[in-house]
Each structure stands twice: as structure tokens, then as C-alpha cells.
Amino acid sequence: MPKIVIDPVTRIEGHLRIEAQVENNRVVDAWSAGTMIRGLEVIVQNRDPRDVWIFVERICGVCTLVHAMASVRAVEDAVKVRIPKNANLIRNIMFCTQLIHDHVVHFYHLHALDWVDVVNALKADPKATAALAQTVSPGNPRSSAGYFKDTQDRLKALVDSGQLGIFTNGYWGHPAYKLPPEANLLAVAHYLEALTWQKDIVKIHTVFGGRNPHPNFLVGGVPCSLDPNSDDNINIERLNLVNQMIELAAAFVEQVYVPDLLAIASFYKDVTYGGGLPNYLCFGDLPTDDISNPDSYLFPRGVILNRNLSEVLECDPTDPEQIKEYIDHSWYEYSGDSPGRHPWEGETTLKYTGPKGEYQELDLNGKYSWLKAPRWRDHPMEVGPLARCVVAYAKGMPEWKDTIDLVLTKLGLPVSALFSTLGRTAARGIETKLTVHYLRRFYDELIANIQQGDIATFNPAKWDPGTWSADCKGVGICEAPRGALGHWIHIKNGKTFNYQAVVPTTWNASPRDEKGQRGAYEASLIGTPLANPDQPVEILRTIHSFDPCLACGIHLLDCEKKEITRVTVLN
Ligand code: NFE
Ligand code: MG
């Protein structure tokens, strides 16, 4: 049977290889392999738990802060400290900013070209494009014929030069592209606009966290001080900048991203493939009270099995029976004979048995990936925007339900349409629309709280490790843009004894497990029709719809265990 190998998959973060077996122009089986390793769970061992966020935040530069957030939450859970109200609001504002930024960048720069034929945009009539833009988004001021003519001229110069630059190697002209030239030109114009937009809105992270990517965090709160009337703190002028950036974020999402998503999706309603696993998992996030109170979360927590929307199962990341990581098809070994490990008992010991040097094939019956295979009660799960929409919908969370219904009604699609590649992409837009609204709400609450005289951002009660129990464990969760993220820490005598991260891409891109069950990417490809197997854009569409980040998914170090560098830190 012919096999399609895509290695590396591009327009993702990190190194991913997909092997797909094809019969009669349809995928009949698939394997997802993470082909890189990094090393962060190991290097934080024995370190001060209050410093760990600095290391693990570097797991990724795409999800700029979620690992730091999960890490400080894990330590706070272990040492039992609550953060002040302002700190919770500021973390929520930063979380929302990250999610909005990440989803917009994914839509335009990582995923759009699976749906948009860039070269075909040269055939568009700029006047007709302006008319389309005004129909799609009447509120968007940038929709004149001249504007689209300028974009087209820039594109033409690129194509005429014979060097397509960022658009090289696309499958231009492929029959799976369905947009008319005007819609293609509209999307290309917004691809370029989004590049400028994204560098501005992350200024919110620089205000509260000092920089971006990798803003600063702090166990017990946030590392910034508030004082509306002082030049040495976050004052009214800085808060006004945040306000402006929120307006910018909201305008782009409401006037450009969501209208583009609806317009593009309306041409692809026949993309019913790519649903994959019927199981969805979310840890939840955006606590309006405290992270220890999941009932206060605005992002849902729960599990759905077999697409049974009438029952949302309880998800408890601390329950050793619920979450386990398997390594039957992953290049690791576990001591002892337990086949699956809850992260508090997790181990990160490399055992590479794959090909040496250049290779054609992986041993798909044996170990074939650097990703472990996390499972919930032994079920493979999908995590991410689609999982959040499905769980929130099933729970009847009103703001989610209204937004999902609004988008589906505009597209004239039933809820079951969510269970597809197109649905996954729509789910990302749905939650971005909602998150803009939450971002505004948290900012307003922060301002109101400051106006009432509360400027606390840090709780020092448990800063001193002498106040901690000698042996304690904690879990820090976060609904990262790509899905449920958890960091589990075991602290002994004030030091990090064990640390495990189970990351959204570990769930979604996982290889098969002990029982041979496929991970979410693998399952999602089965049944995919290929118009032209030499240019498998349909496979890329589905894989990109998950927004892969292998850097996150793997997080390990040089396989020879060589020391790469040594840094001396001053205590
Ligand atoms: Ni590197 Fe990440 C997100 C996390 S992905 S992007 O979102 O956590 O697995
Ligand atoms: Mg891990």
C-alpha cells in the first residue's frame, strides 16, 4: 500500500513526522512521530521550586507564558498559598492576551494557506474584493479597492520575482482550494495585517511581565507593583496602554478574524473529515475566584467520552487513576513494571531505539516517537479549542453556548459539524471571540479593584521554604491555546524532587499506547480523502487544525546527556 510521509511538517513549532497509509486516495492508517527531544523536566530536578517557572517557560516561545503559569500554580498548590485578587486578574489578562495572540497567528500564518490559494489572489478584481470585504465585515475601515490593489501589487511583485519567500512550496492551484480569487486576496491582505497587529497586542505582557515572549512570573502573585499615581510602578499611563491594546485586540478579532473565518468556512462546508477521536478533555482555566475552585472557572473543566454530550465526567488531575503516561511506542524507559505512570510518579529516562543516521522508515510496530502517550482512564483524548467548545456546550455554559450557536447559525451548520477539521478551526475562532470579551471584563475588574484602594499583587506568607511541609506535591493546570496543560511537582526538603509536564501537544500528537490505541492526530487522519496524493493538502489541513507544537510536546535534552552549557547563578 502506498505510504505518504510528511517530514518535517512545516508551519508548526518543532519537528513532526506524519506517515499515512493510503488506499484508493483515502487515508486508512496514520502515525504521528515527534522527532526531536529537549530536556526540561530533568534539568529542574533539585532546583528551588520558586525558580522552576523560569526554566520551564522556555519549553516554548509560541505559547509564551502558559508553562510559567502552570509551574507557579503547581508550586502554590504544593505549598498551599493563595494569590491576591489583583494577581489573579493580571494572570487572567495575560492568559487571555496569549490565547488571542496565538489563535490569530495560527489562523493567518500557520493554517490559512491550507484553505487560501495565495497565487490565485492575483486573479482577483480589487473592486469586487472591496465589495466582498464590506459584506463580510461592514465595520472594518480598511476595505477600499485601493487597499486591495496595493496588496495585490505587492503579491504580484513577489510572484514575478520568482521567489515566493514565505509563500514558497505551497500547493497553489490544487483542486482542494475552493475560494474565489477575491476571498483569496482578502485573506492575503489580512495575513499581512495580522503580522503587524500581533507585535502590538503582546505589549500587555510587557506591561505586567516586563517582556515578551517569556514574561516574568512569581510564586505567590505577580512580579509587578501597582500604583496609579507613581512613576515607579504600573500607573494610569501603563494601564491606559493595556486598555488601548485590548481595544486593538478586540477590533481585529471582531472585524477581521471572525468575519474571515466565517467567510472562508462557508466555502468549505464539505470538509466533514478530520473529527478523529470522540473523547475530549479540559482542565479548565480563568478562575474568577481562585484556581483551587474549579466552579469559578470561565473556561470549562470536564471530560466527554464517545461524543456523549449528555454526560460530562469529572476531571481530576490529582487522581492517579485518571491520567497516566504510557511509553510503549515512545523512546523512554520506566523503572519497575508499571506500564502507565501518573505524572507525580512519572519518569523521564531516554531510551532511543530508532534509526541511526538518515532513514526511510520508522519501526511503527515498536517505538517511534519522542512523545509519551498520555491517557485519561486509559482513553486517548483530544484537547484544545474543540474540546473546550464541546465540554462547555455539554455543560450548558451560557456564554460558550451562545457564541457557539451564533457561529454555527451563521454558517448554517449543526453542532455535529464541530466534529471535523473545519469544526476544530471554527472552535478556535469561537473561543477567541469569547476570550476578547473576558479580557475586557478582567481589565475592568482590575481597574475597579485598584480604585477601591487594593493594590496588593503578592502574598509573601509562603515565600520562605521554611514554611513549607518537608514533603509536598502540587499540580498546576492551564488551558493553553492548544489545550489542557498540566505541570506536576513533588517537593522534598524545599527542592524539586520530581517534575513532570503533560502538554497539549503530548495528548494530541501522541503515538499509540499500550493497547495500540491511536492518538488524536493519528485518529483524525483516518478516512481523509486526497484529491491528489502527491500534494496531500488535506492531511496538512487536519494536522494544522490542531496547531501542533512539538517543542511543547517533548521538552527533553541532548540524548548523549552531554552538558551543553553551565551557568552559575548567584543566590
Ligand atoms: Ni509550544 Fe503549548 C500551547 C503548551 S502546546 S505551544 O498551547 O502548553 O502543546
Ligand atoms: Mg512530559
Coordinates of C-alpha atoms and ligand atoms in Angstrom, one line a residue:
M1 CA 0.0 0.0 0.0
P2 CA 1.4 3.5 -0.8
K3 CA 2.6 5.5 2.1
I4 CA 2.8 9.3 2.3
V5 CA 5.5 10.6 4.6
I6 CA 5.5 14.3 5.5
D7 CA 8.7 15.1 7.4
P8 CA 9.0 17.7 8.6
V9 CA 5.5 19.1 8.7
T10 CA 6.0 22.9 8.3
R11 CA 4.1 25.9 9.7
I12 CA 4.2 24.3 13.1
E13 CA 6.6 24.7 16.1
G14 CA 9.2 21.8 16.3
H15 CA 9.7 18.6 14.3
L16 CA 6.8 16.4 13.5
R17 CA 6.7 13.5 11.0
I18 CA 3.4 12.1 9.8
E19 CA 3.2 8.7 8.0
A20 CA -0.1 7.9 6.3
Q21 CA -1.1 4.8 4.5
V22 CA -3.3 5.4 1.5
E23 CA -5.8 3.2 -0.3
N24 CA -7.9 4.4 -3.2
N25 CA -6.9 8.0 -2.5
R26 CA -8.1 7.8 1.1
V27 CA -6.0 7.6 4.3
V28 CA -6.5 4.2 6.0
D29 CA -4.0 4.4 8.8
A30 CA -1.6 7.0 10.2
W31 CA 1.3 7.5 12.6
S32 CA 2.4 10.7 14.4
A33 CA 6.1 10.9 15.4
G34 CA 7.8 13.6 17.4
T35 CA 11.4 13.6 16.0
M36 CA 13.1 16.0 18.4
I37 CA 14.0 15.9 22.1
R38 CA 14.6 18.6 24.7
G39 CA 15.2 18.5 28.4
L40 CA 13.3 20.5 30.9
E41 CA 11.7 18.0 33.3
V42 CA 15.2 16.7 34.1
I43 CA 17.1 20.0 34.5
V44 CA 14.7 21.4 37.1
Q45 CA 15.3 18.5 39.4
N46 CA 16.9 19.6 42.7
R47 CA 16.3 23.2 41.9
D48 CA 14.4 25.7 44.1
P49 CA 10.8 25.3 43.1
R50 CA 10.4 29.1 43.1
D51 CA 12.8 29.2 40.2
V52 CA 11.3 26.4 38.1
W53 CA 9.0 28.6 36.2
I54 CA 11.9 30.4 34.6
F55 CA 13.3 27.2 33.1
V56 CA 10.0 25.6 32.1
E57 CA 8.7 28.7 30.5
R58 CA 11.4 28.1 27.9
I59 CA 9.7 24.9 26.8
C60 CA 8.2 27.1 24.2
G61 CA 8.2 30.6 22.7
V62 CA 4.9 30.2 20.9
C63 CA 2.8 29.7 24.0
T64 CA 4.8 32.4 25.6
L65 CA 3.7 32.1 29.2
V66 CA 1.5 29.1 29.9
H67 CA 4.3 26.9 31.2
A68 CA 5.3 29.6 33.7
M69 CA 1.7 29.9 34.8
A70 CA 1.3 26.2 35.2
S71 CA 4.5 26.0 37.1
V72 CA 3.8 28.7 39.7
R73 CA 0.4 27.3 40.2
A74 CA 1.9 23.8 40.8
V75 CA 4.2 25.2 43.5
E76 CA 1.4 27.3 45.0
D77 CA -0.8 24.2 45.2
A78 CA 2.1 22.3 46.9
V79 CA 2.9 24.9 49.5
K80 CA -0.7 26.0 49.9
V81 CA -0.7 29.7 49.2
R82 CA -3.5 31.8 47.7
I83 CA -2.6 34.7 45.5
P84 CA -4.1 38.2 45.8
K85 CA -7.2 39.2 43.8
N86 CA -5.1 41.6 41.6
A87 CA -2.6 38.8 40.8
N88 CA -5.4 36.5 39.7
L89 CA -6.8 39.2 37.5
I90 CA -3.5 40.1 36.0
R91 CA -2.7 36.4 35.3
N92 CA -6.1 36.1 33.6
I93 CA -5.5 39.2 31.5
M94 CA -2.1 37.8 30.4
F95 CA -3.7 34.4 29.7
C96 CA -6.4 36.0 27.5
T97 CA -3.8 38.0 25.6
Q98 CA -1.7 34.9 25.0
L99 CA -4.7 32.9 23.7
I100 CA -5.9 35.6 21.4
H101 CA -2.5 36.3 20.0
D102 CA -1.7 32.6 19.5
H103 CA -5.0 31.8 17.8
V104 CA -4.9 34.8 15.4
V105 CA -1.3 34.0 14.4
H106 CA -2.3 30.3 14.0
F107 CA -5.2 31.2 11.8
Y108 CA -3.4 33.5 9.4
H109 CA 0.2 32.4 9.5
L110 CA 0.1 28.7 10.2
H111 CA -3.2 27.5 8.9
A112 CA -4.7 29.9 6.4
L113 CA -2.6 28.6 3.5
D114 CA -4.3 25.2 3.8
W115 CA -7.5 27.0 2.7
V116 CA -6.3 30.1 0.8
D117 CA -4.6 29.9 -2.6
V118 CA -2.2 32.8 -2.5
V119 CA -1.3 32.8 -6.1
N120 CA -4.9 32.7 -7.2
A121 CA -5.4 36.0 -5.4
L122 CA -3.6 37.6 -8.4
K123 CA -6.8 37.0 -10.4
A124 CA -9.0 39.0 -8.1
D125 CA -10.7 42.2 -9.0
P126 CA -9.8 44.7 -6.2
K127 CA -13.1 46.5 -6.6
A128 CA -15.0 43.2 -6.2
T129 CA -12.7 42.4 -3.2
A130 CA -13.7 45.7 -1.6
A131 CA -17.3 44.8 -2.1
L132 CA -16.8 41.4 -0.5
A133 CA -14.9 42.9 2.4
Q134 CA -17.7 45.3 3.1
T135 CA -20.2 42.5 3.1
V136 CA -18.1 40.2 5.2
S137 CA -17.3 42.9 7.8
P138 CA -19.1 46.2 7.3
G139 CA -17.3 47.7 10.4
N140 CA -13.8 47.3 9.0
P141 CA -12.4 50.6 7.8
R142 CA -9.7 49.0 5.8
S143 CA -11.7 47.7 2.9
S144 CA -11.2 50.1 -0.1
A145 CA -10.4 48.9 -3.6
G146 CA -7.2 50.8 -3.4
Y147 CA -6.1 48.9 -0.3
F148 CA -6.6 45.6 -2.0
K149 CA -5.0 46.8 -5.2
D150 CA -1.9 47.7 -3.2
T151 CA -1.8 44.2 -1.6
Q152 CA -2.2 42.6 -5.0
D153 CA 0.6 44.7 -6.4
R154 CA 2.9 43.6 -3.6
L155 CA 2.0 40.0 -4.1
K156 CA 2.5 40.3 -7.9
A157 CA 6.0 41.7 -7.4
L158 CA 6.8 38.7 -5.2
V159 CA 5.4 36.2 -7.7
D160 CA 7.1 37.9 -10.7
S161 CA 10.5 37.8 -8.8
G162 CA 10.2 34.0 -8.9
Q163 CA 10.9 34.0 -5.2
L164 CA 7.7 33.5 -3.2
G165 CA 9.5 33.9 0.1
I166 CA 7.1 33.0 2.9
F167 CA 4.7 31.5 0.3
T168 CA 7.2 29.1 -1.3
N169 CA 6.3 25.5 -1.8
G170 CA 2.5 25.9 -1.4
Y171 CA 0.3 23.6 -3.4
W172 CA -1.1 26.5 -5.4
G173 CA -3.8 25.6 -7.9
H174 CA -4.6 22.4 -6.0
P175 CA -8.2 21.3 -6.6
A176 CA -9.0 21.2 -2.8
Y177 CA -8.8 25.0 -2.8
K178 CA -12.3 26.4 -3.1
L179 CA -12.2 30.1 -2.5
P180 CA -12.9 32.6 -5.3
P181 CA -10.0 34.9 -6.2
E182 CA -11.5 37.8 -4.2
A183 CA -11.7 35.8 -1.0
N184 CA -8.1 34.7 -1.5
L185 CA -7.0 38.3 -1.9
L186 CA -8.9 39.4 1.2
A187 CA -7.2 36.7 3.2
V188 CA -3.8 37.6 1.9
A189 CA -4.3 41.2 2.9
H190 CA -5.3 40.2 6.4
Y191 CA -2.3 37.7 6.6
L192 CA -0.1 40.8 6.2
E193 CA -2.1 42.9 8.6
A194 CA -2.0 40.3 11.3
L195 CA 1.8 40.3 11.2
T196 CA 1.8 43.9 12.4
W197 CA -1.1 43.5 14.8
Q198 CA 0.4 40.6 16.7
K199 CA 3.5 42.6 17.7
D200 CA 1.4 45.3 19.3
I201 CA -1.0 43.4 21.5
V202 CA 1.7 41.5 23.3
K203 CA 2.7 44.8 24.9
I204 CA 0.2 43.8 27.5
H205 CA 2.7 41.1 28.6
T206 CA 5.5 43.6 28.6
V207 CA 3.5 45.9 31.0
F208 CA 2.7 43.2 33.5
G209 CA 5.5 40.7 32.9
G210 CA 8.4 43.0 31.8
R211 CA 8.9 41.4 28.4
N212 CA 7.5 39.1 25.7
P213 CA 7.9 36.2 25.0
H214 CA 8.6 34.7 28.4
P215 CA 7.2 37.4 30.7
N216 CA 8.2 37.2 34.4
F217 CA 6.1 35.3 36.9
L218 CA 6.3 34.9 40.7
V219 CA 5.2 32.2 43.1
G220 CA 2.6 33.8 45.3
G221 CA 1.4 36.5 42.9
V222 CA 2.7 38.6 40.0
P223 CA 6.1 40.4 40.0
C224 CA 4.8 43.9 39.3
S225 CA 3.6 46.6 41.6
L226 CA 0.5 48.7 41.1
D227 CA 0.2 52.3 42.0
P228 CA -1.9 54.5 39.8
N229 CA -0.1 57.7 40.9
S230 CA 3.5 56.7 40.8
D231 CA 6.1 56.7 38.0
D232 CA 7.9 53.7 39.5
N233 CA 5.0 51.3 39.3
I234 CA 2.3 50.3 36.9
N235 CA 0.4 53.5 36.9
I236 CA -2.5 55.0 35.0
E237 CA -0.4 55.6 31.9
R238 CA 0.6 52.0 31.7
L239 CA -2.9 50.8 32.4
N240 CA -4.1 53.0 29.6
L241 CA -1.7 51.4 27.2
V242 CA -3.2 48.0 28.2
N243 CA -6.6 49.4 27.6
Q244 CA -5.6 50.5 24.1
M245 CA -4.1 47.1 23.3
I246 CA -7.3 45.5 24.4
E247 CA -9.3 47.7 22.0
L248 CA -6.8 46.7 19.3
A249 CA -7.2 43.0 20.1
A250 CA -11.0 43.3 20.1
A251 CA -11.2 45.2 16.9
F252 CA -9.1 42.8 15.0
V253 CA -10.9 39.7 16.3
E254 CA -14.4 41.2 15.7
Q255 CA -13.7 43.0 12.4
V256 CA -11.2 40.7 10.8
Y257 CA -10.5 37.3 12.2
V258 CA -14.1 36.1 13.0
P259 CA -15.6 37.5 9.8
D260 CA -12.7 36.0 7.7
L261 CA -13.2 32.7 9.5
L262 CA -17.0 32.7 8.7
A263 CA -16.4 33.8 5.1
I264 CA -13.7 31.1 4.4
A265 CA -15.6 28.4 6.3
S266 CA -18.7 29.0 4.2
F267 CA -16.8 27.7 1.1
Y268 CA -15.6 24.6 2.9
K269 CA -18.7 23.1 4.5
D270 CA -17.9 19.9 2.7
V271 CA -14.8 19.4 4.9
T272 CA -16.5 16.8 7.1
Y273 CA -13.4 14.7 7.6
G274 CA -10.9 15.0 10.4
G275 CA -13.1 14.5 13.5
G276 CA -10.9 11.7 14.8
L277 CA -11.2 10.7 18.5
P278 CA -14.7 11.0 20.1
N279 CA -13.2 11.9 23.5
Y280 CA -12.5 15.4 24.8
L281 CA -10.6 16.6 27.9
C282 CA -10.3 20.0 29.6
F283 CA -8.7 21.1 32.9
G284 CA -10.4 24.5 32.8
D285 CA -9.0 28.0 33.4
L286 CA -9.7 31.6 34.0
P287 CA -10.7 31.4 37.7
T288 CA -12.9 34.3 38.8
D289 CA -12.2 33.3 42.4
D290 CA -9.2 31.2 43.0
I291 CA -7.6 28.4 41.0
S292 CA -8.4 26.0 43.8
N293 CA -12.1 26.5 43.0
P294 CA -12.9 24.9 39.6
D295 CA -16.5 26.0 39.9
S296 CA -15.3 29.6 39.4
Y297 CA -13.6 28.9 36.0
L298 CA -14.8 30.6 32.8
F299 CA -13.0 28.0 30.7
P300 CA -14.7 24.6 31.2
R301 CA -13.3 21.6 33.1
G302 CA -14.5 18.1 32.3
V303 CA -14.3 15.0 30.1
I304 CA -16.6 13.8 27.3
L305 CA -16.4 10.2 26.1
N306 CA -17.8 8.9 22.8
R307 CA -19.3 12.3 22.0
N308 CA -21.9 11.7 24.6
L309 CA -22.9 15.3 25.3
S310 CA -25.5 14.3 27.9
E311 CA -22.7 13.4 30.4
V312 CA -19.7 15.5 31.4
L313 CA -17.4 13.4 33.5
E314 CA -15.4 14.9 36.4
C315 CA -11.7 15.5 35.6
D316 CA -9.3 15.5 38.5
P317 CA -5.6 15.9 37.5
T318 CA -4.6 14.8 41.0
D319 CA -6.3 11.4 40.7
P320 CA -3.7 8.7 40.0
E321 CA -6.3 6.6 38.3
Q322 CA -7.3 9.2 35.7
I323 CA -4.1 10.5 34.0
K324 CA -1.3 8.2 33.1
E325 CA 1.5 8.4 30.5
Y326 CA 2.4 5.3 28.5
I327 CA 5.7 4.7 26.7
D328 CA 5.1 1.5 24.7
H329 CA 5.7 3.4 21.5
S330 CA 7.9 6.2 22.9
W331 CA 11.7 6.3 23.3
Y332 CA 11.8 6.1 27.1
E333 CA 12.0 3.5 29.7
Y334 CA 10.4 3.3 33.2
S335 CA 11.9 1.6 36.2
G336 CA 9.8 -1.1 37.7
D337 CA 7.0 -2.7 35.7
S338 CA 4.1 -0.3 35.9
P339 CA 3.0 0.3 32.3
G340 CA 1.5 3.7 32.8
R341 CA 2.5 6.5 35.2
H342 CA 0.5 9.3 36.8
P343 CA 2.8 12.4 36.5
W344 CA 3.5 12.6 40.2
E345 CA 5.2 9.2 39.8
G346 CA 6.4 10.0 36.3
E347 CA 9.9 9.4 35.0
T348 CA 11.8 10.9 32.1
T349 CA 14.6 8.4 31.1
L350 CA 15.5 8.3 27.5
K351 CA 15.9 5.1 25.6
Y352 CA 16.4 5.7 21.9
T353 CA 16.0 2.6 19.8
G354 CA 15.1 4.3 16.5
P355 CA 17.1 4.5 13.3
K356 CA 20.6 6.0 13.3
G357 CA 21.6 8.5 10.6
E358 CA 19.3 9.0 7.6
Y359 CA 16.3 6.8 7.4
Q360 CA 13.3 6.0 5.2
E361 CA 11.0 4.3 7.7
L362 CA 10.3 4.2 11.4
D363 CA 9.6 0.9 13.2
L364 CA 5.9 1.6 13.6
N365 CA 5.3 -1.6 15.5
G366 CA 7.8 -0.6 18.1
K367 CA 8.9 2.7 19.4
Y368 CA 8.6 5.6 17.0
S369 CA 8.2 8.9 18.8
W370 CA 9.7 11.2 21.5
L371 CA 6.3 11.9 22.7
K372 CA 4.8 9.9 25.5
A373 CA 1.2 8.8 25.3
P374 CA -1.0 10.4 28.0
R375 CA -4.4 8.8 28.5
W376 CA -7.4 9.5 30.7
R377 CA -8.7 6.4 32.4
D378 CA -6.9 4.7 29.5
H379 CA -8.8 6.5 26.8
P380 CA -6.9 8.6 24.2
M381 CA -8.3 12.2 24.3
E382 CA -8.4 15.3 22.2
V383 CA -7.6 18.5 24.0
G384 CA -7.8 22.2 22.8
P385 CA -10.3 24.6 21.4
L386 CA -12.7 21.9 20.1
A387 CA -12.5 20.0 23.4
R388 CA -13.3 23.2 25.2
C389 CA -16.3 24.1 23.0
V390 CA -17.7 20.5 23.3
V391 CA -17.3 20.3 27.1
A392 CA -18.7 23.9 27.6
Y393 CA -21.6 23.2 25.3
A394 CA -22.4 19.9 27.0
K395 CA -22.2 21.7 30.4
G396 CA -24.5 24.4 29.1
M397 CA -22.2 27.2 30.0
P398 CA -24.3 30.1 28.6
E399 CA -21.6 32.4 27.1
W400 CA -20.0 29.5 25.3
K401 CA -23.3 28.1 24.2
D402 CA -24.4 31.4 22.8
T403 CA -21.2 32.0 20.9
I404 CA -21.1 28.5 19.5
D405 CA -24.7 28.8 18.4
L406 CA -24.1 32.2 16.9
V407 CA -21.3 31.0 14.7
L408 CA -23.0 27.7 13.8
T409 CA -26.2 29.5 12.9
K410 CA -24.3 32.0 10.7
L411 CA -22.7 29.0 8.9
G412 CA -26.0 27.1 8.8
L413 CA -24.3 24.1 10.4
P414 CA -25.5 21.7 13.1
V415 CA -23.4 21.2 16.3
S416 CA -22.2 17.8 14.9
A417 CA -20.3 19.8 12.3
L418 CA -17.9 20.7 15.1
F419 CA -16.5 17.1 15.0
S420 CA -14.3 17.8 11.9
T421 CA -11.2 19.6 10.8
L422 CA -13.3 22.6 9.9
G423 CA -15.1 22.4 13.3
R424 CA -11.8 22.4 15.1
T425 CA -10.7 25.5 13.2
A426 CA -14.1 27.2 13.9
A427 CA -13.9 26.3 17.6
R428 CA -10.6 28.3 17.8
G429 CA -12.4 31.3 16.4
I430 CA -15.4 30.8 18.7
E431 CA -13.2 30.8 21.8
T432 CA -11.2 33.8 20.7
K433 CA -14.3 35.8 20.3
L434 CA -15.3 34.9 23.8
T435 CA -11.8 35.5 25.2
V436 CA -11.8 39.1 23.9
H437 CA -14.9 39.6 26.0
Y438 CA -13.3 38.1 29.1
L439 CA -10.1 40.1 28.6
R440 CA -12.2 43.3 28.7
R441 CA -14.1 42.0 31.8
F442 CA -10.9 41.2 33.7
Y443 CA -9.3 44.6 32.9
D444 CA -12.4 46.4 34.1
E445 CA -12.4 44.4 37.3
L446 CA -8.7 45.2 37.8
I447 CA -9.3 48.9 37.5
A448 CA -12.3 48.8 39.8
N449 CA -10.3 46.9 42.4
I450 CA -7.4 49.4 42.2
Q451 CA -9.9 52.3 42.5
Q452 CA -11.1 50.7 45.7
G453 CA -7.6 51.0 47.1
D454 CA -6.5 47.4 46.7
I455 CA -3.0 47.4 45.1
A456 CA -1.7 44.1 46.5
T457 CA -0.1 41.8 43.9
F458 CA 1.9 39.4 46.1
N459 CA 1.2 37.2 49.1
P460 CA 4.5 36.6 51.0
A461 CA 3.1 34.2 53.5
K462 CA 4.7 31.1 52.0
W463 CA 7.7 32.6 50.3
D464 CA 10.2 31.2 52.8
P465 CA 10.7 27.5 52.1
G466 CA 11.0 27.1 55.9
T467 CA 7.2 27.5 56.0
W468 CA 6.6 24.5 53.6
S469 CA 6.0 21.0 54.6
A470 CA 9.1 18.8 54.1
D471 CA 7.3 16.6 51.6
C472 CA 4.5 18.0 49.4
K473 CA 3.0 17.7 46.0
G474 CA 1.2 20.1 43.7
V475 CA -0.4 20.3 40.3
G476 CA -0.7 23.4 38.2
I477 CA -3.1 23.4 35.3
C478 CA -3.8 25.8 32.5
E479 CA -5.9 25.7 29.3
A480 CA -3.1 26.6 27.0
P481 CA -4.1 27.7 23.5
R482 CA -3.6 24.1 22.2
G483 CA -5.4 22.6 25.2
A484 CA -5.1 21.1 28.6
L485 CA -1.7 21.7 30.2
G486 CA -0.6 20.3 33.5
H487 CA 2.6 20.5 35.5
W488 CA 3.1 18.2 38.5
I489 CA 5.7 18.9 41.1
H490 CA 6.9 16.8 44.1
I491 CA 8.9 18.9 46.6
K492 CA 11.2 17.4 49.2
N493 CA 13.0 19.5 51.7
G494 CA 12.5 22.7 49.8
K495 CA 13.9 21.3 46.5
T496 CA 12.2 19.9 43.3
F497 CA 12.3 16.2 43.7
N498 CA 10.3 15.3 40.6
Y499 CA 8.7 17.4 37.9
Q500 CA 6.5 16.3 35.0
A501 CA 4.8 18.3 32.3
V502 CA 2.0 16.8 30.2
V503 CA 1.3 19.2 27.5
P504 CA -1.5 19.7 24.9
T505 CA 0.6 18.5 22.0
T506 CA 1.7 15.5 24.1
W507 CA -2.0 14.5 24.2
N508 CA -2.9 15.3 20.6
A509 CA 0.3 14.2 18.8
S510 CA 0.8 11.1 21.0
P511 CA 1.8 7.8 19.4
R512 CA -0.2 4.6 20.1
D513 CA -0.4 3.4 23.7
E514 CA -0.1 0.0 25.5
K515 CA -3.4 -1.1 23.9
G516 CA -2.5 0.1 20.4
Q517 CA -5.0 3.0 20.6
R518 CA -4.2 5.8 18.3
G519 CA -3.5 9.4 19.5
A520 CA -5.7 12.3 18.3
Y521 CA -3.7 13.3 15.2
E522 CA -3.4 9.6 14.1
A523 CA -7.1 9.0 14.6
S524 CA -8.1 12.3 12.8
L525 CA -6.4 11.3 9.6
I526 CA -8.3 8.1 9.0
G527 CA -10.7 8.4 6.2
T528 CA -9.3 11.6 4.8
P529 CA -9.9 11.9 1.1
L530 CA -7.0 13.1 -1.0
A531 CA -7.7 14.8 -4.3
N532 CA -4.1 14.5 -5.3
P533 CA -1.9 12.2 -3.1
D534 CA 1.3 13.8 -4.4
Q535 CA 0.1 17.1 -2.7
P536 CA -1.6 16.0 0.5
V537 CA -3.0 19.3 1.5
E538 CA -6.0 17.6 3.2
I539 CA -3.6 15.9 5.6
L540 CA -1.9 19.2 6.4
R541 CA -5.2 20.8 6.9
T542 CA -6.2 18.3 9.6
I543 CA -2.8 18.3 11.3
H544 CA -2.6 22.1 11.3
S545 CA -6.1 22.3 12.7
F546 CA -4.6 21.1 15.9
D547 CA -1.9 23.8 15.8
P548 CA 1.0 21.4 16.6
C549 CA 3.8 22.4 18.9
L550 CA 6.4 19.7 19.2
A551 CA 8.7 21.9 21.3
C552 CA 6.0 21.8 24.0
G553 CA 5.1 18.2 23.4
I554 CA 8.5 16.8 24.0
H555 CA 10.6 19.0 26.4
L556 CA 13.9 16.9 26.8
L557 CA 17.8 17.3 26.4
D558 CA 20.7 16.2 24.3
C559 CA 20.4 12.4 24.0
E560 CA 24.1 11.8 24.8
K561 CA 23.3 13.6 28.1
K562 CA 26.2 15.9 27.2
E563 CA 26.5 19.1 29.1
I564 CA 25.6 21.9 26.7
T565 CA 26.4 24.8 28.9
R566 CA 26.9 25.6 32.5
V567 CA 25.6 28.7 34.2
T568 CA 26.4 30.0 37.6
V569 CA 23.6 31.6 39.5
L570 CA 24.0 33.9 42.4
N571 CA 21.8 33.0 45.3
Ligands
NFE1 NI1 4.5 25.3 22.3 FE1 1.9 24.9 24.0 C1 0.3 25.5 23.8 C2 1.6 24.4 25.7 S1 1.4 23.1 23.1 S2 2.6 25.9 22.2 O1 -0.7 26.0 23.6 O2 1.5 24.1 26.7 O3 1.4 21.7 23.4
MG2 MG 6.4 15.4 30.0

